[in-house]
């Protein structure tokens, strides 16, 4: 159920307006309200249920404040936001990047590898069917049973190259990349993830509007790095540092020339500023306690191929 809709842009600057004007629609992003967020299990090495349990009320209040700040940052960057209610007992629903892969008004809903998150599949399906009812999407389907794929966290549309970059090997399985290719009829570049610290592609890989790719090389296997190098020329490779990646700053939302991310180390801020991007930082510490950053907390509804 959609709670609210924020219409952006509130204070988009002229260059954003031009950027948005060029695309058919203004970016439309789904968020999930954090009322049911907590950190109560461990399915990635960043998760700290002990830290959460030391002050649940304090962390919940901080999470609400962080969420509101993210919402503001996205609206001010030009996005229209649809905030959907979460479900009690599914704390990780605040990370709807994992809900589905969406392109050209067609959505395919995730199959979670972790039992802890399978209860999110039905509510995400319901939410996306709600968008069909509102005329914002045309079609919603699901991955076949047992075909684990964790949504846009592991399938990132690269508008410059007109390909999906698909991560596998940690949560999503390689076979799911074939399903993606068939369903959307678009090329898929497959990237095997090497470590459980960077368990979704969005934690270590972020294509930008100007064609650059911000990524953290140690998260990838040698073969995956070769795929990146084959598609992205050296001058478009922006290599994040270990500190940037651990701060969840590769997990960023790019809207036009703005990049919204968690509190950023100087290195990544300088890297992006050097290419003419504006970095908009949000304190996302309560969500980093669950191993998620800005991109994880969003699902783009309006991605389209050209
Ligand atoms: N605790 C969540 C999990 O491990 C965090 C998900 C972050 N989402 C993302 N797209 N990287 O599944």
PDB file of C-alpha atoms and ligand atoms in Angstrom:
ATOM      1  CA  UNK A   1       0.000   0.000   0.000  1.00  0.00           C
ATOM      2  CA  UNK A   2       1.330   3.405  -0.848  1.00  0.00           C
ATOM      3  CA  UNK A   3       1.376   5.686   2.142  1.00  0.00           C
ATOM      4  CA  UNK A   4       2.438   8.884   0.515  1.00  0.00           C
ATOM      5  CA  UNK A   5       3.776  10.396  -2.595  1.00  0.00           C
ATOM      6  CA  UNK A   6       6.315  13.205  -2.595  1.00  0.00           C
ATOM      7  CA  UNK A   7       6.501  15.144  -5.804  1.00  0.00           C
ATOM      8  CA  UNK A   8       9.978  16.292  -6.701  1.00  0.00           C
ATOM      9  CA  UNK A   9      11.906  18.239  -7.647  1.00  0.00           C
ATOM     10  CA  UNK A  10      11.743  20.598  -4.708  1.00  0.00           C
ATOM     11  CA  UNK A  11      14.884  22.518  -5.521  1.00  0.00           C
ATOM     12  CA  UNK A  12      16.377  20.774  -8.530  1.00  0.00           C
ATOM     13  CA  UNK A  13      19.035  22.988 -10.049  1.00  0.00           C
ATOM     14  CA  UNK A  14      18.925  24.006 -13.698  1.00  0.00           C
ATOM     15  CA  UNK A  15      21.270  21.270 -14.912  1.00  0.00           C
ATOM     16  CA  UNK A  16      19.146  18.624 -13.186  1.00  0.00           C
ATOM     17  CA  UNK A  17      16.057  20.070 -14.763  1.00  0.00           C
ATOM     18  CA  UNK A  18      17.711  19.809 -18.169  1.00  0.00           C
ATOM     19  CA  UNK A  19      18.747  16.221 -17.427  1.00  0.00           C
ATOM     20  CA  UNK A  20      15.277  15.284 -16.313  1.00  0.00           C
ATOM     21  CA  UNK A  21      13.744  17.041 -19.276  1.00  0.00           C
ATOM     22  CA  UNK A  22      15.719  14.806 -21.614  1.00  0.00           C
ATOM     23  CA  UNK A  23      14.291  11.600 -20.163  1.00  0.00           C
ATOM     24  CA  UNK A  24      10.721  10.628 -20.870  1.00  0.00           C
ATOM     25  CA  UNK A  25       9.784  10.668 -17.197  1.00  0.00           C
ATOM     26  CA  UNK A  26      11.137  12.158 -14.043  1.00  0.00           C
ATOM     27  CA  UNK A  27      12.797   9.485 -11.852  1.00  0.00           C
ATOM     28  CA  UNK A  28      10.204   7.662  -9.796  1.00  0.00           C
ATOM     29  CA  UNK A  29      11.477   5.803  -6.758  1.00  0.00           C
ATOM     30  CA  UNK A  30       9.810   3.455  -4.296  1.00  0.00           C
ATOM     31  CA  UNK A  31      10.931   3.545  -0.663  1.00  0.00           C
ATOM     32  CA  UNK A  32       9.697   1.392   2.223  1.00  0.00           C
ATOM     33  CA  UNK A  33       8.764   3.046   5.496  1.00  0.00           C
ATOM     34  CA  UNK A  34      11.180   2.015   8.296  1.00  0.00           C
ATOM     35  CA  UNK A  35       8.557   1.420  11.028  1.00  0.00           C
ATOM     36  CA  UNK A  36       9.401  -2.308  11.111  1.00  0.00           C
ATOM     37  CA  UNK A  37      13.145  -1.987  10.546  1.00  0.00           C
ATOM     38  CA  UNK A  38      15.553  -3.527  13.046  1.00  0.00           C
ATOM     39  CA  UNK A  39      18.697  -5.646  13.023  1.00  0.00           C
ATOM     40  CA  UNK A  40      17.741  -8.984  14.530  1.00  0.00           C
ATOM     41  CA  UNK A  41      19.536 -11.620  12.445  1.00  0.00           C
ATOM     42  CA  UNK A  42      22.787 -11.923  10.532  1.00  0.00           C
ATOM     43  CA  UNK A  43      22.775 -12.693   6.803  1.00  0.00           C
ATOM     44  CA  UNK A  44      25.747 -10.539   5.838  1.00  0.00           C
ATOM     45  CA  UNK A  45      28.979  -9.736   7.690  1.00  0.00           C
ATOM     46  CA  UNK A  46      28.023  -6.098   8.337  1.00  0.00           C
ATOM     47  CA  UNK A  47      24.918  -6.891  10.391  1.00  0.00           C
ATOM     48  CA  UNK A  48      25.158  -6.108  14.103  1.00  0.00           C
ATOM     49  CA  UNK A  49      22.119  -7.319  16.068  1.00  0.00           C
ATOM     50  CA  UNK A  50      24.091  -6.863  19.308  1.00  0.00           C
ATOM     51  CA  UNK A  51      24.624  -3.172  18.654  1.00  0.00           C
ATOM     52  CA  UNK A  52      20.941  -2.750  17.766  1.00  0.00           C
ATOM     53  CA  UNK A  53      19.784  -4.650  20.889  1.00  0.00           C
ATOM     54  CA  UNK A  54      21.833  -2.339  23.119  1.00  0.00           C
ATOM     55  CA  UNK A  55      19.425   0.527  22.319  1.00  0.00           C
ATOM     56  CA  UNK A  56      16.485  -0.510  20.113  1.00  0.00           C
ATOM     57  CA  UNK A  57      14.436   2.641  20.713  1.00  0.00           C
ATOM     58  CA  UNK A  58      17.421   4.907  20.080  1.00  0.00           C
ATOM     59  CA  UNK A  59      18.322   3.081  16.869  1.00  0.00           C
ATOM     60  CA  UNK A  60      14.712   3.082  15.677  1.00  0.00           C
ATOM     61  CA  UNK A  61      14.496   6.849  16.209  1.00  0.00           C
ATOM     62  CA  UNK A  62      17.808   7.330  14.407  1.00  0.00           C
ATOM     63  CA  UNK A  63      16.581   5.125  11.554  1.00  0.00           C
ATOM     64  CA  UNK A  64      13.471   7.283  11.190  1.00  0.00           C
ATOM     65  CA  UNK A  65      15.587  10.439  11.073  1.00  0.00           C
ATOM     66  CA  UNK A  66      17.959   8.869   8.521  1.00  0.00           C
ATOM     67  CA  UNK A  67      15.058   7.738   6.371  1.00  0.00           C
ATOM     68  CA  UNK A  68      13.515  11.203   6.412  1.00  0.00           C
ATOM     69  CA  UNK A  69      16.866  12.720   5.425  1.00  0.00           C
ATOM     70  CA  UNK A  70      17.242  10.279   2.539  1.00  0.00           C
ATOM     71  CA  UNK A  71      13.729  11.010   1.386  1.00  0.00           C
ATOM     72  CA  UNK A  72      14.483  14.730   1.414  1.00  0.00           C
ATOM     73  CA  UNK A  73      17.755  14.276  -0.450  1.00  0.00           C
ATOM     74  CA  UNK A  74      16.087  12.215  -3.181  1.00  0.00           C
ATOM     75  CA  UNK A  75      13.164  14.611  -3.585  1.00  0.00           C
ATOM     76  CA  UNK A  76      15.529  17.576  -3.737  1.00  0.00           C
ATOM     77  CA  UNK A  77      17.547  15.729  -6.389  1.00  0.00           C
ATOM     78  CA  UNK A  78      14.481  15.567  -8.604  1.00  0.00           C
ATOM     79  CA  UNK A  79      12.812  12.222  -7.794  1.00  0.00           C
ATOM     80  CA  UNK A  80       9.141  11.538  -7.239  1.00  0.00           C
ATOM     81  CA  UNK A  81       8.859   9.158  -4.290  1.00  0.00           C
ATOM     82  CA  UNK A  82       6.323   6.467  -3.456  1.00  0.00           C
ATOM     83  CA  UNK A  83       6.635   5.379   0.157  1.00  0.00           C
ATOM     84  CA  UNK A  84       5.179   1.926   0.774  1.00  0.00           C
ATOM     85  CA  UNK A  85       4.410   0.400   4.199  1.00  0.00           C
ATOM     86  CA  UNK A  86       6.665  -2.342   5.509  1.00  0.00           C
ATOM     87  CA  UNK A  87       5.523  -5.570   7.160  1.00  0.00           C
ATOM     88  CA  UNK A  88       6.072  -6.547  10.812  1.00  0.00           C
ATOM     89  CA  UNK A  89       8.689  -9.275  11.119  1.00  0.00           C
ATOM     90  CA  UNK A  90      10.394  -8.340   7.821  1.00  0.00           C
ATOM     91  CA  UNK A  91      12.931  -5.755   8.966  1.00  0.00           C
ATOM     92  CA  UNK A  92      14.925  -5.789   5.712  1.00  0.00           C
ATOM     93  CA  UNK A  93      11.957  -4.601   3.652  1.00  0.00           C
ATOM     94  CA  UNK A  94      13.477  -1.129   4.022  1.00  0.00           C
ATOM     95  CA  UNK A  95      15.846  -2.303   1.274  1.00  0.00           C
ATOM     96  CA  UNK A  96      13.476  -2.476  -1.722  1.00  0.00           C
ATOM     97  CA  UNK A  97      16.351  -2.504  -4.215  1.00  0.00           C
ATOM     98  CA  UNK A  98      16.014  -6.217  -3.568  1.00  0.00           C
ATOM     99  CA  UNK A  99      12.301  -6.319  -4.392  1.00  0.00           C
ATOM    100  CA  UNK A 100      12.417  -6.639  -8.163  1.00  0.00           C
ATOM    101  CA  UNK A 101      14.126  -5.823 -11.431  1.00  0.00           C
ATOM    102  CA  UNK A 102      12.171  -3.253 -13.451  1.00  0.00           C
ATOM    103  CA  UNK A 103      12.645  -1.953 -16.993  1.00  0.00           C
ATOM    104  CA  UNK A 104      10.242  -0.531 -19.563  1.00  0.00           C
ATOM    105  CA  UNK A 105       7.267  -0.806 -17.168  1.00  0.00           C
ATOM    106  CA  UNK A 106       7.819  -4.570 -16.669  1.00  0.00           C
ATOM    107  CA  UNK A 107       8.843  -6.003 -13.310  1.00  0.00           C
ATOM    108  CA  UNK A 108      10.147  -9.370 -12.193  1.00  0.00           C
ATOM    109  CA  UNK A 109       9.949  -9.902  -8.429  1.00  0.00           C
ATOM    110  CA  UNK A 110      12.858 -11.338  -6.454  1.00  0.00           C
ATOM    111  CA  UNK A 111      13.335 -14.823  -5.010  1.00  0.00           C
ATOM    112  CA  UNK A 112      15.392 -14.463  -1.870  1.00  0.00           C
ATOM    113  CA  UNK A 113      18.264 -16.827  -1.164  1.00  0.00           C
ATOM    114  CA  UNK A 114      17.984 -16.211   2.602  1.00  0.00           C
ATOM    115  CA  UNK A 115      14.966 -17.719   4.368  1.00  0.00           C
ATOM    116  CA  UNK A 116      14.870 -14.630   6.615  1.00  0.00           C
ATOM    117  CA  UNK A 117      13.805 -12.457   3.671  1.00  0.00           C
ATOM    118  CA  UNK A 118      11.420 -14.766   1.787  1.00  0.00           C
ATOM    119  CA  UNK A 119       8.461 -13.242   3.619  1.00  0.00           C
ATOM    120  CA  UNK A 120       9.139 -10.027   1.683  1.00  0.00           C
ATOM    121  CA  UNK A 121       8.333 -11.561  -1.702  1.00  0.00           C
ATOM    122  CA  UNK A 122       4.542 -11.468  -1.347  1.00  0.00           C
ATOM    123  CA  UNK A 123       4.318  -7.898  -0.012  1.00  0.00           C
ATOM    124  CA  UNK A 124       6.641  -6.672  -2.775  1.00  0.00           C
ATOM    125  CA  UNK A 125       4.489  -8.426  -5.380  1.00  0.00           C
ATOM    126  CA  UNK A 126       1.410  -6.770  -3.876  1.00  0.00           C
ATOM    127  CA  UNK A 127       3.091  -3.350  -3.868  1.00  0.00           C
ATOM    128  CA  UNK A 128       4.121  -3.683  -7.516  1.00  0.00           C
ATOM    129  CA  UNK A 129       0.664  -4.880  -8.521  1.00  0.00           C
ATOM    130  CA  UNK A 130      -0.569  -1.722  -6.840  1.00  0.00           C
ATOM    131  CA  UNK A 131       1.623   0.259  -9.245  1.00  0.00           C
ATOM    132  CA  UNK A 132       0.072  -1.653 -12.162  1.00  0.00           C
ATOM    133  CA  UNK A 133      -3.376  -0.695 -10.855  1.00  0.00           C
ATOM    134  CA  UNK A 134      -2.239   2.951 -10.782  1.00  0.00           C
ATOM    135  CA  UNK A 135      -0.991   2.768 -14.361  1.00  0.00           C
ATOM    136  CA  UNK A 136       2.692   3.114 -13.435  1.00  0.00           C
ATOM    137  CA  UNK A 137       3.699  -0.415 -14.528  1.00  0.00           C
ATOM    138  CA  UNK A 138       2.280  -2.773 -17.154  1.00  0.00           C
ATOM    139  CA  UNK A 139       3.321  -6.206 -15.989  1.00  0.00           C
ATOM    140  CA  UNK A 140       4.597  -7.958 -12.867  1.00  0.00           C
ATOM    141  CA  UNK A 141       5.854 -11.514 -12.753  1.00  0.00           C
ATOM    142  CA  UNK A 142       8.214 -13.533 -10.537  1.00  0.00           C
ATOM    143  CA  UNK A 143      11.403 -15.517 -10.995  1.00  0.00           C
ATOM    144  CA  UNK A 144      10.769 -19.266 -11.169  1.00  0.00           C
ATOM    145  CA  UNK A 145      10.805 -21.019  -7.808  1.00  0.00           C
ATOM    146  CA  UNK A 146      14.335 -21.799  -6.646  1.00  0.00           C
ATOM    147  CA  UNK A 147      15.801 -19.302  -9.117  1.00  0.00           C
ATOM    148  CA  UNK A 148      17.317 -17.005  -6.511  1.00  0.00           C
ATOM    149  CA  UNK A 149      17.672 -13.419  -7.644  1.00  0.00           C
ATOM    150  CA  UNK A 150      17.637 -10.422  -5.298  1.00  0.00           C
ATOM    151  CA  UNK A 151      16.229  -7.706  -7.511  1.00  0.00           C
ATOM    152  CA  UNK A 152      17.881  -4.486  -8.609  1.00  0.00           C
ATOM    153  CA  UNK A 153      20.524  -5.046  -5.926  1.00  0.00           C
ATOM    154  CA  UNK A 154      21.950  -7.645  -8.292  1.00  0.00           C
ATOM    155  CA  UNK A 155      20.744  -6.328 -11.663  1.00  0.00           C
ATOM    156  CA  UNK A 156      21.673  -2.734 -12.386  1.00  0.00           C
ATOM    157  CA  UNK A 157      20.515  -1.064 -15.599  1.00  0.00           C
ATOM    158  CA  UNK A 158      23.275   0.926 -17.296  1.00  0.00           C
ATOM    159  CA  UNK A 159      21.492   3.590 -19.349  1.00  0.00           C
ATOM    160  CA  UNK A 160      24.702   4.660 -21.128  1.00  0.00           C
ATOM    161  CA  UNK A 161      25.468   1.155 -22.394  1.00  0.00           C
ATOM    162  CA  UNK A 162      21.891  -0.203 -22.558  1.00  0.00           C
ATOM    163  CA  UNK A 163      22.857  -3.352 -20.660  1.00  0.00           C
ATOM    164  CA  UNK A 164      22.066  -4.931 -17.324  1.00  0.00           C
ATOM    165  CA  UNK A 165      25.030  -5.565 -15.115  1.00  0.00           C
ATOM    166  CA  UNK A 166      24.071  -8.680 -13.153  1.00  0.00           C
ATOM    167  CA  UNK A 167      25.804  -9.866  -9.993  1.00  0.00           C
ATOM    168  CA  UNK A 168      25.795 -13.494  -8.916  1.00  0.00           C
ATOM    169  CA  UNK A 169      27.606 -15.946  -6.690  1.00  0.00           C
ATOM    170  CA  UNK A 170      26.606 -14.655  -3.243  1.00  0.00           C
ATOM    171  CA  UNK A 171      22.795 -14.246  -3.122  1.00  0.00           C
ATOM    172  CA  UNK A 172      21.649 -14.376  -6.736  1.00  0.00           C
ATOM    173  CA  UNK A 173      22.517 -17.429  -8.823  1.00  0.00           C
ATOM    174  CA  UNK A 174      24.043 -17.386 -12.280  1.00  0.00           C
ATOM    175  CA  UNK A 175      21.024 -19.109 -13.856  1.00  0.00           C
ATOM    176  CA  UNK A 176      18.908 -16.085 -12.896  1.00  0.00           C
ATOM    177  CA  UNK A 177      20.949 -13.915 -15.260  1.00  0.00           C
ATOM    178  CA  UNK A 178      19.635 -16.032 -18.165  1.00  0.00           C
ATOM    179  CA  UNK A 179      16.067 -15.522 -16.945  1.00  0.00           C
ATOM    180  CA  UNK A 180      16.723 -11.773 -16.872  1.00  0.00           C
ATOM    181  CA  UNK A 181      18.080 -11.787 -20.403  1.00  0.00           C
ATOM    182  CA  UNK A 182      15.060 -13.701 -21.736  1.00  0.00           C
ATOM    183  CA  UNK A 183      12.479 -11.692 -19.817  1.00  0.00           C
ATOM    184  CA  UNK A 184      13.743  -8.245 -20.779  1.00  0.00           C
ATOM    185  CA  UNK A 185      15.335  -9.120 -24.129  1.00  0.00           C
ATOM    186  CA  UNK A 186      18.313  -6.938 -23.231  1.00  0.00           C
ATOM    187  CA  UNK A 187      22.010  -7.786 -23.006  1.00  0.00           C
ATOM    188  CA  UNK A 188      23.257  -8.882 -19.597  1.00  0.00           C
ATOM    189  CA  UNK A 189      26.875  -8.534 -18.474  1.00  0.00           C
ATOM    190  CA  UNK A 190      27.493 -11.108 -15.769  1.00  0.00           C
ATOM    191  CA  UNK A 191      29.715 -10.272 -12.814  1.00  0.00           C
ATOM    192  CA  UNK A 192      30.650 -12.906 -10.268  1.00  0.00           C
ATOM    193  CA  UNK A 193      31.004 -11.495  -6.769  1.00  0.00           C
ATOM    194  CA  UNK A 194      34.047 -12.751  -4.900  1.00  0.00           C
ATOM    195  CA  UNK A 195      33.262 -12.061  -1.241  1.00  0.00           C
ATOM    196  CA  UNK A 196      30.416 -12.168   1.256  1.00  0.00           C
ATOM    197  CA  UNK A 197      31.253  -8.596   2.347  1.00  0.00           C
ATOM    198  CA  UNK A 198      30.011  -7.373  -1.043  1.00  0.00           C
ATOM    199  CA  UNK A 199      27.109  -9.751  -1.349  1.00  0.00           C
ATOM    200  CA  UNK A 200      24.992  -7.689  -3.750  1.00  0.00           C
ATOM    201  CA  UNK A 201      26.351  -6.000  -6.866  1.00  0.00           C
ATOM    202  CA  UNK A 202      25.018  -2.632  -5.693  1.00  0.00           C
ATOM    203  CA  UNK A 203      27.427  -2.653  -2.731  1.00  0.00           C
ATOM    204  CA  UNK A 204      30.418  -2.509  -5.083  1.00  0.00           C
ATOM    205  CA  UNK A 205      29.276  -1.243  -8.508  1.00  0.00           C
ATOM    206  CA  UNK A 206      27.504   1.940  -9.598  1.00  0.00           C
ATOM    207  CA  UNK A 207      27.117   3.113 -13.216  1.00  0.00           C
ATOM    208  CA  UNK A 208      26.798   6.892 -13.517  1.00  0.00           C
ATOM    209  CA  UNK A 209      24.863   9.127 -15.905  1.00  0.00           C
ATOM    210  CA  UNK A 210      28.018  10.288 -17.711  1.00  0.00           C
ATOM    211  CA  UNK A 211      29.079   6.718 -18.544  1.00  0.00           C
ATOM    212  CA  UNK A 212      31.604   6.368 -15.717  1.00  0.00           C
ATOM    213  CA  UNK A 213      31.372   3.369 -13.399  1.00  0.00           C
ATOM    214  CA  UNK A 214      32.223   3.691  -9.714  1.00  0.00           C
ATOM    215  CA  UNK A 215      33.296   0.255  -8.459  1.00  0.00           C
ATOM    216  CA  UNK A 216      35.369  -1.539  -5.848  1.00  0.00           C
ATOM    217  CA  UNK A 217      37.696  -3.978  -7.663  1.00  0.00           C
ATOM    218  CA  UNK A 218      38.448  -6.425  -4.783  1.00  0.00           C
ATOM    219  CA  UNK A 219      34.745  -7.350  -4.644  1.00  0.00           C
ATOM    220  CA  UNK A 220      34.998  -9.091  -8.023  1.00  0.00           C
ATOM    221  CA  UNK A 221      36.553 -12.283  -9.345  1.00  0.00           C
ATOM    222  CA  UNK A 222      39.302 -11.954 -11.960  1.00  0.00           C
ATOM    223  CA  UNK A 223      36.837 -12.985 -14.668  1.00  0.00           C
ATOM    224  CA  UNK A 224      34.355 -10.339 -13.560  1.00  0.00           C
ATOM    225  CA  UNK A 225      37.031  -7.645 -13.605  1.00  0.00           C
ATOM    226  CA  UNK A 226      37.866  -8.687 -17.151  1.00  0.00           C
ATOM    227  CA  UNK A 227      34.193  -8.182 -18.116  1.00  0.00           C
ATOM    228  CA  UNK A 228      34.183  -4.707 -16.537  1.00  0.00           C
ATOM    229  CA  UNK A 229      37.412  -3.796 -18.307  1.00  0.00           C
ATOM    230  CA  UNK A 230      36.036  -5.039 -21.629  1.00  0.00           C
ATOM    231  CA  UNK A 231      32.995  -2.727 -21.414  1.00  0.00           C
ATOM    232  CA  UNK A 232      34.312   0.289 -19.540  1.00  0.00           C
ATOM    233  CA  UNK A 233      37.359   2.129 -20.928  1.00  0.00           C
ATOM    234  CA  UNK A 234      40.054   3.089 -18.390  1.00  0.00           C
ATOM    235  CA  UNK A 235      39.077   6.761 -18.343  1.00  0.00           C
ATOM    236  CA  UNK A 236      35.552   5.829 -17.254  1.00  0.00           C
ATOM    237  CA  UNK A 237      36.635   3.534 -14.413  1.00  0.00           C
ATOM    238  CA  UNK A 238      36.368   5.201 -11.024  1.00  0.00           C
ATOM    239  CA  UNK A 239      37.913   2.889  -8.460  1.00  0.00           C
ATOM    240  CA  UNK A 240      36.543   3.201  -4.942  1.00  0.00           C
ATOM    241  CA  UNK A 241      38.874   2.613  -2.012  1.00  0.00           C
ATOM    242  CA  UNK A 242      38.322   0.010   0.723  1.00  0.00           C
ATOM    243  CA  UNK A 243      37.219   2.854   2.968  1.00  0.00           C
ATOM    244  CA  UNK A 244      34.725   4.165   0.384  1.00  0.00           C
ATOM    245  CA  UNK A 245      33.235   0.700  -0.046  1.00  0.00           C
ATOM    246  CA  UNK A 246      33.039   0.037   3.710  1.00  0.00           C
ATOM    247  CA  UNK A 247      31.237   3.364   4.137  1.00  0.00           C
ATOM    248  CA  UNK A 248      28.581   2.099   1.648  1.00  0.00           C
ATOM    249  CA  UNK A 249      29.373   4.972  -0.688  1.00  0.00           C
ATOM    250  CA  UNK A 250      29.491   2.834  -3.819  1.00  0.00           C
ATOM    251  CA  UNK A 251      25.886   1.995  -2.899  1.00  0.00           C
ATOM    252  CA  UNK A 252      24.742   5.311  -4.286  1.00  0.00           C
ATOM    253  CA  UNK A 253      21.703   6.732  -6.097  1.00  0.00           C
ATOM    254  CA  UNK A 254      22.630   8.730  -9.178  1.00  0.00           C
ATOM    255  CA  UNK A 255      20.076  11.213 -10.467  1.00  0.00           C
ATOM    256  CA  UNK A 256      21.428  13.401 -13.246  1.00  0.00           C
ATOM    257  CA  UNK A 257      24.630  14.972 -11.921  1.00  0.00           C
ATOM    258  CA  UNK A 258      23.750  14.306  -8.272  1.00  0.00           C
ATOM    259  CA  UNK A 259      24.933  11.237  -6.391  1.00  0.00           C
ATOM    260  CA  UNK A 260      23.146  10.535  -3.116  1.00  0.00           C
ATOM    261  CA  UNK A 261      25.082   8.367  -0.674  1.00  0.00           C
ATOM    262  CA  UNK A 262      25.923   7.653   2.967  1.00  0.00           C
ATOM    263  CA  UNK A 263      28.473   9.871   4.752  1.00  0.00           C
ATOM    264  CA  UNK A 264      31.409   9.894   2.386  1.00  0.00           C
ATOM    265  CA  UNK A 265      35.173   9.594   2.844  1.00  0.00           C
ATOM    266  CA  UNK A 266      37.189  12.336   1.104  1.00  0.00           C
ATOM    267  CA  UNK A 267      38.450   9.904  -1.532  1.00  0.00           C
ATOM    268  CA  UNK A 268      35.083   9.102  -3.123  1.00  0.00           C
ATOM    269  CA  UNK A 269      33.850  12.668  -2.744  1.00  0.00           C
ATOM    270  CA  UNK A 270      36.938  13.915  -4.614  1.00  0.00           C
ATOM    271  CA  UNK A 271      36.650  11.216  -7.270  1.00  0.00           C
ATOM    272  CA  UNK A 272      33.079  12.245  -8.125  1.00  0.00           C
ATOM    273  CA  UNK A 273      33.614  15.989  -7.784  1.00  0.00           C
ATOM    274  CA  UNK A 274      36.516  15.624 -10.222  1.00  0.00           C
ATOM    275  CA  UNK A 275      34.029  14.335 -12.808  1.00  0.00           C
ATOM    276  CA  UNK A 276      31.534  17.113 -12.178  1.00  0.00           C
ATOM    277  CA  UNK A 277      29.111  15.236  -9.915  1.00  0.00           C
ATOM    278  CA  UNK A 278      27.532  16.747  -6.829  1.00  0.00           C
ATOM    279  CA  UNK A 279      27.718  14.402  -3.857  1.00  0.00           C
ATOM    280  CA  UNK A 280      24.770  14.622  -1.493  1.00  0.00           C
ATOM    281  CA  UNK A 281      25.548  12.846   1.781  1.00  0.00           C
ATOM    282  CA  UNK A 282      23.006  11.414   4.197  1.00  0.00           C
ATOM    283  CA  UNK A 283      23.782   9.884   7.589  1.00  0.00           C
ATOM    284  CA  UNK A 284      22.636   6.295   7.053  1.00  0.00           C
ATOM    285  CA  UNK A 285      24.439   4.698  10.010  1.00  0.00           C
ATOM    286  CA  UNK A 286      21.347   2.869  11.361  1.00  0.00           C
ATOM    287  CA  UNK A 287      20.913   1.090   8.015  1.00  0.00           C
ATOM    288  CA  UNK A 288      24.619   0.376   7.628  1.00  0.00           C
ATOM    289  CA  UNK A 289      24.174  -1.689  10.840  1.00  0.00           C
ATOM    290  CA  UNK A 290      22.197  -3.991   8.552  1.00  0.00           C
ATOM    291  CA  UNK A 291      24.661  -3.819   5.670  1.00  0.00           C
ATOM    292  CA  UNK A 292      22.719  -1.419   3.460  1.00  0.00           C
ATOM    293  CA  UNK A 293      23.180   2.098   2.084  1.00  0.00           C
ATOM    294  CA  UNK A 294      21.328   4.612  -0.100  1.00  0.00           C
ATOM    295  CA  UNK A 295      20.858   2.550  -3.268  1.00  0.00           C
ATOM    296  CA  UNK A 296      19.624  -0.484  -1.294  1.00  0.00           C
ATOM    297  CA  UNK A 297      16.866   1.677   0.152  1.00  0.00           C
ATOM    298  CA  UNK A 298      15.439   2.598  -3.249  1.00  0.00           C
ATOM    299  CA  UNK A 299      13.741   0.921  -6.185  1.00  0.00           C
ATOM    300  CA  UNK A 300      13.558   2.838  -9.473  1.00  0.00           C
ATOM    301  CA  UNK A 301      10.140   2.266 -11.033  1.00  0.00           C
ATOM    302  CA  UNK A 302      10.649   4.221 -14.254  1.00  0.00           C
ATOM    303  CA  UNK A 303      13.832   2.836 -15.830  1.00  0.00           C
ATOM    304  CA  UNK A 304      13.442   2.591 -19.566  1.00  0.00           C
ATOM    305  CA  UNK A 305      15.606   1.534 -22.469  1.00  0.00           C
ATOM    306  CA  UNK A 306      15.951   3.954 -25.333  1.00  0.00           C
TER     307      UNK A 306
HETATM  308  N1  LIG B   1      20.330  -6.844   5.644  1.00  0.00           N
HETATM  309  C1  LIG B   1      20.043  -6.849   4.244  1.00  0.00           C
HETATM  310  C2  LIG B   1      20.496  -8.154   3.595  1.00  0.00           C
HETATM  311  O1  LIG B   1      21.496  -8.676   3.974  1.00  0.00           O
HETATM  312  C3  LIG B   1      20.696  -5.685   3.570  1.00  0.00           C
HETATM  313  C4  LIG B   1      20.309  -5.591   2.127  1.00  0.00           C
HETATM  314  C5  LIG B   1      20.949  -4.479   1.417  1.00  0.00           C
HETATM  315  N2  LIG B   1      20.454  -4.415   0.102  1.00  0.00           N
HETATM  316  C6  LIG B   1      21.193  -4.270  -1.008  1.00  0.00           C
HETATM  317  N3  LIG B   1      20.563  -4.115  -2.123  1.00  0.00           N
HETATM  318  N4  LIG B   1      22.500  -4.354  -0.967  1.00  0.00           N
HETATM  319  O2  LIG B   1      19.876  -8.697   2.708  1.00  0.00           O
END
